[in-house]
Amino acid sequence: MLALGLVLNTLGIGLFCWAIFALAVYALPFFVALSLGMTALRSGVGVVGALLIGTAGGALTLVLGQTAVAITRSLTLRIAIAIAFAVPAAVAGYHLVFALSQIGVSSMAWREAFACLGAICVAGTAWTRLTVFAEARPFSSVEAVEKPSQPILTAATREG
C-alpha cells in the first residue's frame, strides 16, 4: 500500500506540474476575469451577471493578446504584451512551486530557490505559448520578396 501511495502522490504532483505549464498563458486572463467579476458583483449586477462579465473580459483579454502578438510588426510591442502575460504566470508559478516544495523540502532557502526557478520556467512557458502564433516577419521589403524555389526532381522527370 505504501508503494501505491507513493506512486499516486508522484502522479498527482506531476498532474499539478502539467496543469500549471498548460495553463500558464491563462494567468493574466484569469486575473482580469476575476477582477472584473468581483467589481461587477460589488456594483450590484448579481452572481450570473458577474460571471458573464468576468468570463467575457477574460476571453477578450486572451483573444486580444494573442491577436496583437500575431499581427503587430513592432518587436517592442510584442515583447510588452508577452511580458504582460508572463508576469502573472510567473507569480502563479512561484506560489505553486513554493507551496509544493513545502511538502518535501525543509530548508527555507531551498524552497525559495525552487520557487524562483519555477517562476522562471512557468513565465517562459507562458511567453512561448503566447508567441507561438507570431510568425517572423521581414523588416524590409527586399527580404519580403520570395526566392523562387528549386524544382524537385523526381524519377519521372529525370532524363537519361
mmCIF file with all atom_site columns, C-alpha atoms in Angstrom:
data_model
loop_
_atom_site.group_PDB
_atom_site.id
_atom_site.type_symbol
_atom_site.label_atom_id
_atom_site.label_alt_id
_atom_site.label_comp_id
_atom_site.label_asym_id
_atom_site.label_entity_id
_atom_site.label_seq_id
_atom_site.pdbx_PDB_ins_code
_atom_site.Cartn_x
_atom_site.Cartn_y
_atom_site.Cartn_z
_atom_site.occupancy
_atom_site.B_iso_or_equiv
_atom_site.pdbx_formal_charge
_atom_site.auth_seq_id
_atom_site.auth_comp_id
_atom_site.auth_asym_id
_atom_site.auth_atom_id
_atom_site.pdbx_PDB_model_num
ATOM 1   C CA . MET A 1 1   ? 0.000   0.000  0.000   1.00 0.00 ? 1   MET A CA 1
ATOM 2   C CA . LEU A 1 2   ? 2.861   2.347  0.733   1.00 0.00 ? 2   LEU A CA 1
ATOM 3   C CA . ALA A 1 3   ? 4.258   1.909  -2.778  1.00 0.00 ? 3   ALA A CA 1
ATOM 4   C CA . LEU A 1 4   ? 0.850   2.616  -4.293  1.00 0.00 ? 4   LEU A CA 1
ATOM 5   C CA . GLY A 1 5   ? 0.567   5.793  -2.208  1.00 0.00 ? 5   GLY A CA 1
ATOM 6   C CA . LEU A 1 6   ? 3.989   6.992  -3.344  1.00 0.00 ? 6   LEU A CA 1
ATOM 7   C CA . VAL A 1 7   ? 3.166   6.322  -6.982  1.00 0.00 ? 7   VAL A CA 1
ATOM 8   C CA . LEU A 1 8   ? -0.186  8.113  -6.750  1.00 0.00 ? 8   LEU A CA 1
ATOM 9   C CA . ASN A 1 9   ? 1.382   11.088 -4.947  1.00 0.00 ? 9   ASN A CA 1
ATOM 10  C CA . THR A 1 10  ? 4.025   11.335 -7.640  1.00 0.00 ? 10  THR A CA 1
ATOM 11  C CA . LEU A 1 11  ? 1.359   11.203 -10.335 1.00 0.00 ? 11  LEU A CA 1
ATOM 12  C CA . GLY A 1 12  ? -0.665  13.868 -8.523  1.00 0.00 ? 12  GLY A CA 1
ATOM 13  C CA . ILE A 1 13  ? 2.295   16.233 -8.275  1.00 0.00 ? 13  ILE A CA 1
ATOM 14  C CA . GLY A 1 14  ? 3.065   15.536 -11.926 1.00 0.00 ? 14  GLY A CA 1
ATOM 15  C CA . LEU A 1 15  ? -0.526  16.410 -12.791 1.00 0.00 ? 15  LEU A CA 1
ATOM 16  C CA . PHE A 1 16  ? -0.206  19.707 -10.928 1.00 0.00 ? 16  PHE A CA 1
ATOM 17  C CA . CYS A 1 17  ? 3.029   20.492 -12.770 1.00 0.00 ? 17  CYS A CA 1
ATOM 18  C CA . TRP A 1 18  ? 1.492   19.656 -16.136 1.00 0.00 ? 18  TRP A CA 1
ATOM 19  C CA . ALA A 1 19  ? -1.550  21.809 -15.339 1.00 0.00 ? 19  ALA A CA 1
ATOM 20  C CA . ILE A 1 20  ? 0.496   24.852 -14.371 1.00 0.00 ? 20  ILE A CA 1
ATOM 21  C CA . PHE A 1 21  ? 2.553   24.650 -17.553 1.00 0.00 ? 21  PHE A CA 1
ATOM 22  C CA . ALA A 1 22  ? -0.508  24.013 -19.730 1.00 0.00 ? 22  ALA A CA 1
ATOM 23  C CA . LEU A 1 23  ? -2.488  26.834 -18.121 1.00 0.00 ? 23  LEU A CA 1
ATOM 24  C CA . ALA A 1 24  ? 0.354   29.346 -17.717 1.00 0.00 ? 24  ALA A CA 1
ATOM 25  C CA . VAL A 1 25  ? -0.761  31.611 -20.550 1.00 0.00 ? 25  VAL A CA 1
ATOM 26  C CA . TYR A 1 26  ? -4.210  31.928 -18.991 1.00 0.00 ? 26  TYR A CA 1
ATOM 27  C CA . ALA A 1 27  ? -2.985  33.576 -15.758 1.00 0.00 ? 27  ALA A CA 1
ATOM 28  C CA . LEU A 1 28  ? -3.486  37.167 -16.972 1.00 0.00 ? 28  LEU A CA 1
ATOM 29  C CA . PRO A 1 29  ? -6.944  36.500 -18.473 1.00 0.00 ? 29  PRO A CA 1
ATOM 30  C CA . PHE A 1 30  ? -7.929  34.743 -15.242 1.00 0.00 ? 30  PHE A CA 1
ATOM 31  C CA . PHE A 1 31  ? -6.798  37.690 -13.133 1.00 0.00 ? 31  PHE A CA 1
ATOM 32  C CA . VAL A 1 32  ? -8.669  40.097 -15.426 1.00 0.00 ? 32  VAL A CA 1
ATOM 33  C CA . ALA A 1 33  ? -11.791 37.925 -15.335 1.00 0.00 ? 33  ALA A CA 1
ATOM 34  C CA . LEU A 1 34  ? -11.643 37.654 -11.556 1.00 0.00 ? 34  LEU A CA 1
ATOM 35  C CA . SER A 1 35  ? -11.143 41.389 -11.110 1.00 0.00 ? 35  SER A CA 1
ATOM 36  C CA . LEU A 1 36  ? -13.957 42.293 -13.495 1.00 0.00 ? 36  LEU A CA 1
ATOM 37  C CA . GLY A 1 37  ? -16.284 39.717 -11.967 1.00 0.00 ? 37  GLY A CA 1
ATOM 38  C CA . MET A 1 38  ? -15.626 40.893 -8.408  1.00 0.00 ? 38  MET A CA 1
ATOM 39  C CA . THR A 1 39  ? -16.070 44.542 -9.421  1.00 0.00 ? 39  THR A CA 1
ATOM 40  C CA . ALA A 1 40  ? -19.320 43.735 -11.189 1.00 0.00 ? 40  ALA A CA 1
ATOM 41  C CA . LEU A 1 41  ? -20.545 41.726 -8.209  1.00 0.00 ? 41  LEU A CA 1
ATOM 42  C CA . ARG A 1 42  ? -19.788 44.578 -5.811  1.00 0.00 ? 42  ARG A CA 1
ATOM 43  C CA . SER A 1 43  ? -21.608 47.033 -8.061  1.00 0.00 ? 43  SER A CA 1
ATOM 44  C CA . GLY A 1 44  ? -24.806 45.005 -7.754  1.00 0.00 ? 44  GLY A CA 1
ATOM 45  C CA . VAL A 1 45  ? -25.022 43.143 -11.054 1.00 0.00 ? 45  VAL A CA 1
ATOM 46  C CA . GLY A 1 46  ? -25.646 39.789 -9.394  1.00 0.00 ? 46  GLY A CA 1
ATOM 47  C CA . VAL A 1 47  ? -23.839 36.476 -9.494  1.00 0.00 ? 47  VAL A CA 1
ATOM 48  C CA . VAL A 1 48  ? -24.868 35.472 -13.021 1.00 0.00 ? 48  VAL A CA 1
ATOM 49  C CA . GLY A 1 49  ? -24.080 38.896 -14.441 1.00 0.00 ? 49  GLY A CA 1
ATOM 50  C CA . ALA A 1 50  ? -20.703 38.958 -12.684 1.00 0.00 ? 50  ALA A CA 1
ATOM 51  C CA . LEU A 1 51  ? -19.860 35.524 -14.101 1.00 0.00 ? 51  LEU A CA 1
ATOM 52  C CA . LEU A 1 52  ? -20.799 36.632 -17.609 1.00 0.00 ? 52  LEU A CA 1
ATOM 53  C CA . ILE A 1 53  ? -18.864 39.895 -17.362 1.00 0.00 ? 53  ILE A CA 1
ATOM 54  C CA . GLY A 1 54  ? -15.819 38.181 -15.891 1.00 0.00 ? 54  GLY A CA 1
ATOM 55  C CA . THR A 1 55  ? -15.837 35.406 -18.495 1.00 0.00 ? 55  THR A CA 1
ATOM 56  C CA . ALA A 1 56  ? -16.236 37.868 -21.353 1.00 0.00 ? 56  ALA A CA 1
ATOM 57  C CA . GLY A 1 57  ? -13.447 40.080 -20.016 1.00 0.00 ? 57  GLY A CA 1
ATOM 58  C CA . GLY A 1 58  ? -11.045 37.169 -19.576 1.00 0.00 ? 58  GLY A CA 1
ATOM 59  C CA . ALA A 1 59  ? -11.791 35.735 -23.010 1.00 0.00 ? 59  ALA A CA 1
ATOM 60  C CA . LEU A 1 60  ? -11.416 39.157 -24.600 1.00 0.00 ? 60  LEU A CA 1
ATOM 61  C CA . THR A 1 61  ? -8.064  39.656 -22.870 1.00 0.00 ? 61  THR A CA 1
ATOM 62  C CA . LEU A 1 62  ? -6.751  36.339 -24.169 1.00 0.00 ? 62  LEU A CA 1
ATOM 63  C CA . VAL A 1 63  ? -8.002  36.839 -27.721 1.00 0.00 ? 63  VAL A CA 1
ATOM 64  C CA . LEU A 1 64  ? -6.757  40.423 -27.959 1.00 0.00 ? 64  LEU A CA 1
ATOM 65  C CA . GLY A 1 65  ? -3.365  39.490 -26.529 1.00 0.00 ? 65  GLY A CA 1
ATOM 66  C CA . GLN A 1 66  ? -2.809  36.592 -28.907 1.00 0.00 ? 66  GLN A CA 1
ATOM 67  C CA . THR A 1 67  ? -4.110  38.568 -31.881 1.00 0.00 ? 67  THR A CA 1
ATOM 68  C CA . ALA A 1 68  ? -1.956  41.584 -31.066 1.00 0.00 ? 68  ALA A CA 1
ATOM 69  C CA . VAL A 1 69  ? 1.175   39.460 -30.770 1.00 0.00 ? 69  VAL A CA 1
ATOM 70  C CA . ALA A 1 70  ? 0.393   37.655 -34.027 1.00 0.00 ? 70  ALA A CA 1
ATOM 71  C CA . ILE A 1 71  ? -0.443  40.784 -36.032 1.00 0.00 ? 71  ILE A CA 1
ATOM 72  C CA . THR A 1 72  ? 1.890   43.500 -34.808 1.00 0.00 ? 72  THR A CA 1
ATOM 73  C CA . ARG A 1 73  ? 5.152   44.233 -36.558 1.00 0.00 ? 73  ARG A CA 1
ATOM 74  C CA . SER A 1 74  ? 6.709   46.085 -33.645 1.00 0.00 ? 74  SER A CA 1
ATOM 75  C CA . LEU A 1 75  ? 9.072   43.885 -31.687 1.00 0.00 ? 75  LEU A CA 1
ATOM 76  C CA . THR A 1 76  ? 8.798   46.225 -28.699 1.00 0.00 ? 76  THR A CA 1
ATOM 77  C CA . LEU A 1 77  ? 5.025   45.860 -28.607 1.00 0.00 ? 77  LEU A CA 1
ATOM 78  C CA . ARG A 1 78  ? 5.285   42.073 -28.903 1.00 0.00 ? 78  ARG A CA 1
ATOM 79  C CA . ILE A 1 79  ? 7.714   41.970 -26.004 1.00 0.00 ? 79  ILE A CA 1
ATOM 80  C CA . ALA A 1 80  ? 5.500   44.250 -23.891 1.00 0.00 ? 80  ALA A CA 1
ATOM 81  C CA . ILE A 1 81  ? 2.431   42.073 -24.487 1.00 0.00 ? 81  ILE A CA 1
ATOM 82  C CA . ALA A 1 82  ? 4.355   38.875 -23.815 1.00 0.00 ? 82  ALA A CA 1
ATOM 83  C CA . ILE A 1 83  ? 5.716   40.361 -20.576 1.00 0.00 ? 83  ILE A CA 1
ATOM 84  C CA . ALA A 1 84  ? 2.186   41.338 -19.554 1.00 0.00 ? 84  ALA A CA 1
ATOM 85  C CA . PHE A 1 85  ? 1.158   37.693 -19.937 1.00 0.00 ? 85  PHE A CA 1
ATOM 86  C CA . ALA A 1 86  ? 4.352   36.224 -18.458 1.00 0.00 ? 86  ALA A CA 1
ATOM 87  C CA . VAL A 1 87  ? 4.462   38.229 -15.206 1.00 0.00 ? 87  VAL A CA 1
ATOM 88  C CA . PRO A 1 88  ? 1.162   36.903 -13.744 1.00 0.00 ? 88  PRO A CA 1
ATOM 89  C CA . ALA A 1 89  ? 2.188   33.419 -14.864 1.00 0.00 ? 89  ALA A CA 1
ATOM 90  C CA . ALA A 1 90  ? 5.489   33.847 -13.032 1.00 0.00 ? 90  ALA A CA 1
ATOM 91  C CA . VAL A 1 91  ? 3.678   34.919 -9.861  1.00 0.00 ? 91  VAL A CA 1
ATOM 92  C CA . ALA A 1 92  ? 1.356   31.925 -10.092 1.00 0.00 ? 92  ALA A CA 1
ATOM 93  C CA . GLY A 1 93  ? 4.277   29.592 -10.795 1.00 0.00 ? 93  GLY A CA 1
ATOM 94  C CA . TYR A 1 94  ? 6.244   30.976 -7.862  1.00 0.00 ? 94  TYR A CA 1
ATOM 95  C CA . HIS A 1 95  ? 3.412   30.414 -5.414  1.00 0.00 ? 95  HIS A CA 1
ATOM 96  C CA . LEU A 1 96  ? 2.591   26.955 -6.752  1.00 0.00 ? 96  LEU A CA 1
ATOM 97  C CA . VAL A 1 97  ? 6.175   25.696 -6.624  1.00 0.00 ? 97  VAL A CA 1
ATOM 98  C CA . PHE A 1 98  ? 6.674   27.284 -3.205  1.00 0.00 ? 98  PHE A CA 1
ATOM 99  C CA . ALA A 1 99  ? 3.573   25.516 -1.884  1.00 0.00 ? 99  ALA A CA 1
ATOM 100 C CA . LEU A 1 100 ? 4.568   22.180 -3.413  1.00 0.00 ? 100 LEU A CA 1
ATOM 101 C CA . SER A 1 101 ? 8.136   22.472 -2.142  1.00 0.00 ? 101 SER A CA 1
ATOM 102 C CA . GLN A 1 102 ? 6.835   22.673 1.428   1.00 0.00 ? 102 GLN A CA 1
ATOM 103 C CA . ILE A 1 103 ? 5.920   19.000 1.113   1.00 0.00 ? 103 ILE A CA 1
ATOM 104 C CA . GLY A 1 104 ? 9.450   17.678 0.867   1.00 0.00 ? 104 GLY A CA 1
ATOM 105 C CA . VAL A 1 105 ? 11.959  20.494 1.358   1.00 0.00 ? 105 VAL A CA 1
ATOM 106 C CA . SER A 1 106 ? 12.712  21.566 4.898   1.00 0.00 ? 106 SER A CA 1
ATOM 107 C CA . SER A 1 107 ? 15.134  24.422 4.174   1.00 0.00 ? 107 SER A CA 1
ATOM 108 C CA . MET A 1 108 ? 13.551  27.806 3.561   1.00 0.00 ? 108 MET A CA 1
ATOM 109 C CA . ALA A 1 109 ? 16.431  28.851 1.292   1.00 0.00 ? 109 ALA A CA 1
ATOM 110 C CA . TRP A 1 110 ? 15.921  25.829 -0.962  1.00 0.00 ? 110 TRP A CA 1
ATOM 111 C CA . ARG A 1 111 ? 12.163  26.449 -1.078  1.00 0.00 ? 111 ARG A CA 1
ATOM 112 C CA . GLU A 1 112 ? 12.805  30.000 -2.247  1.00 0.00 ? 112 GLU A CA 1
ATOM 113 C CA . ALA A 1 113 ? 15.332  28.792 -4.809  1.00 0.00 ? 113 ALA A CA 1
ATOM 114 C CA . PHE A 1 114 ? 12.921  26.203 -6.191  1.00 0.00 ? 114 PHE A CA 1
ATOM 115 C CA . ALA A 1 115 ? 10.096  28.734 -6.227  1.00 0.00 ? 115 ALA A CA 1
ATOM 116 C CA . CYS A 1 116 ? 12.185  31.265 -8.162  1.00 0.00 ? 116 CYS A CA 1
ATOM 117 C CA . LEU A 1 117 ? 13.248  28.598 -10.639 1.00 0.00 ? 117 LEU A CA 1
ATOM 118 C CA . GLY A 1 118 ? 9.618   27.523 -11.002 1.00 0.00 ? 118 GLY A CA 1
ATOM 119 C CA . ALA A 1 119 ? 8.560   31.125 -11.623 1.00 0.00 ? 119 ALA A CA 1
ATOM 120 C CA . ILE A 1 120 ? 11.139  31.476 -14.383 1.00 0.00 ? 120 ILE A CA 1
ATOM 121 C CA . CYS A 1 121 ? 10.094  28.198 -16.010 1.00 0.00 ? 121 CYS A CA 1
ATOM 122 C CA . VAL A 1 122 ? 6.376   28.980 -15.884 1.00 0.00 ? 122 VAL A CA 1
ATOM 123 C CA . ALA A 1 123 ? 6.908   32.519 -17.207 1.00 0.00 ? 123 ALA A CA 1
ATOM 124 C CA . GLY A 1 124 ? 8.995   31.127 -20.054 1.00 0.00 ? 124 GLY A CA 1
ATOM 125 C CA . THR A 1 125 ? 6.252   28.651 -20.867 1.00 0.00 ? 125 THR A CA 1
ATOM 126 C CA . ALA A 1 126 ? 3.625   31.406 -20.925 1.00 0.00 ? 126 ALA A CA 1
ATOM 127 C CA . TRP A 1 127 ? 5.882   33.526 -23.126 1.00 0.00 ? 127 TRP A CA 1
ATOM 128 C CA . THR A 1 128 ? 6.420   30.640 -25.542 1.00 0.00 ? 128 THR A CA 1
ATOM 129 C CA . ARG A 1 129 ? 2.755   29.642 -25.694 1.00 0.00 ? 129 ARG A CA 1
ATOM 130 C CA . LEU A 1 130 ? 1.723   33.228 -26.404 1.00 0.00 ? 130 LEU A CA 1
ATOM 131 C CA . THR A 1 131 ? 4.299   33.898 -29.099 1.00 0.00 ? 131 THR A CA 1
ATOM 132 C CA . VAL A 1 132 ? 3.969   30.564 -30.875 1.00 0.00 ? 132 VAL A CA 1
ATOM 133 C CA . PHE A 1 133 ? 1.402   32.057 -33.257 1.00 0.00 ? 133 PHE A CA 1
ATOM 134 C CA . ALA A 1 134 ? 3.553   35.066 -34.119 1.00 0.00 ? 134 ALA A CA 1
ATOM 135 C CA . GLU A 1 135 ? 5.363   34.497 -37.359 1.00 0.00 ? 135 GLU A CA 1
ATOM 136 C CA . ALA A 1 136 ? 8.680   36.120 -38.078 1.00 0.00 ? 136 ALA A CA 1
ATOM 137 C CA . ARG A 1 137 ? 8.112   38.974 -40.493 1.00 0.00 ? 137 ARG A CA 1
ATOM 138 C CA . PRO A 1 138 ? 10.777  40.667 -42.563 1.00 0.00 ? 138 PRO A CA 1
ATOM 139 C CA . PHE A 1 139 ? 11.638  44.243 -41.649 1.00 0.00 ? 139 PHE A CA 1
ATOM 140 C CA . SER A 1 140 ? 12.443  45.438 -45.156 1.00 0.00 ? 140 SER A CA 1
ATOM 141 C CA . SER A 1 141 ? 10.736  44.978 -48.492 1.00 0.00 ? 141 SER A CA 1
ATOM 142 C CA . VAL A 1 142 ? 13.902  43.483 -50.002 1.00 0.00 ? 142 VAL A CA 1
ATOM 143 C CA . GLU A 1 143 ? 13.628  40.496 -47.678 1.00 0.00 ? 143 GLU A CA 1
ATOM 144 C CA . ALA A 1 144 ? 9.918   40.148 -48.383 1.00 0.00 ? 144 ALA A CA 1
ATOM 145 C CA . VAL A 1 145 ? 10.486  39.081 -51.992 1.00 0.00 ? 145 VAL A CA 1
ATOM 146 C CA . GLU A 1 146 ? 10.309  35.345 -52.088 1.00 0.00 ? 146 GLU A CA 1
ATOM 147 C CA . LYS A 1 147 ? 13.077  33.493 -53.795 1.00 0.00 ? 147 LYS A CA 1
ATOM 148 C CA . PRO A 1 148 ? 11.872  31.031 -56.373 1.00 0.00 ? 148 PRO A CA 1
ATOM 149 C CA . SER A 1 149 ? 12.027  27.537 -55.045 1.00 0.00 ? 149 SER A CA 1
ATOM 150 C CA . GLN A 1 150 ? 14.205  24.967 -56.695 1.00 0.00 ? 150 GLN A CA 1
ATOM 151 C CA . PRO A 1 151 ? 12.238  22.355 -58.616 1.00 0.00 ? 151 PRO A CA 1
ATOM 152 C CA . ILE A 1 152 ? 12.164  18.942 -57.034 1.00 0.00 ? 152 ILE A CA 1
ATOM 153 C CA . LEU A 1 153 ? 13.473  16.261 -59.317 1.00 0.00 ? 153 LEU A CA 1
ATOM 154 C CA . THR A 1 154 ? 11.540  13.052 -59.244 1.00 0.00 ? 154 THR A CA 1
ATOM 155 C CA . ALA A 1 155 ? 12.181  9.795  -61.016 1.00 0.00 ? 155 ALA A CA 1
ATOM 156 C CA . ALA A 1 156 ? 9.608   10.667 -63.679 1.00 0.00 ? 156 ALA A CA 1
ATOM 157 C CA . THR A 1 157 ? 11.232  13.981 -64.653 1.00 0.00 ? 157 THR A CA 1
ATOM 158 C CA . ARG A 1 158 ? 14.840  12.837 -64.822 1.00 0.00 ? 158 ARG A CA 1
ATOM 159 C CA . GLU A 1 159 ? 16.326  12.342 -68.228 1.00 0.00 ? 159 GLU A CA 1
ATOM 160 C CA . GLY A 1 160 ? 18.694  9.782  -69.007 1.00 0.00 ? 160 GLY A CA 1
#
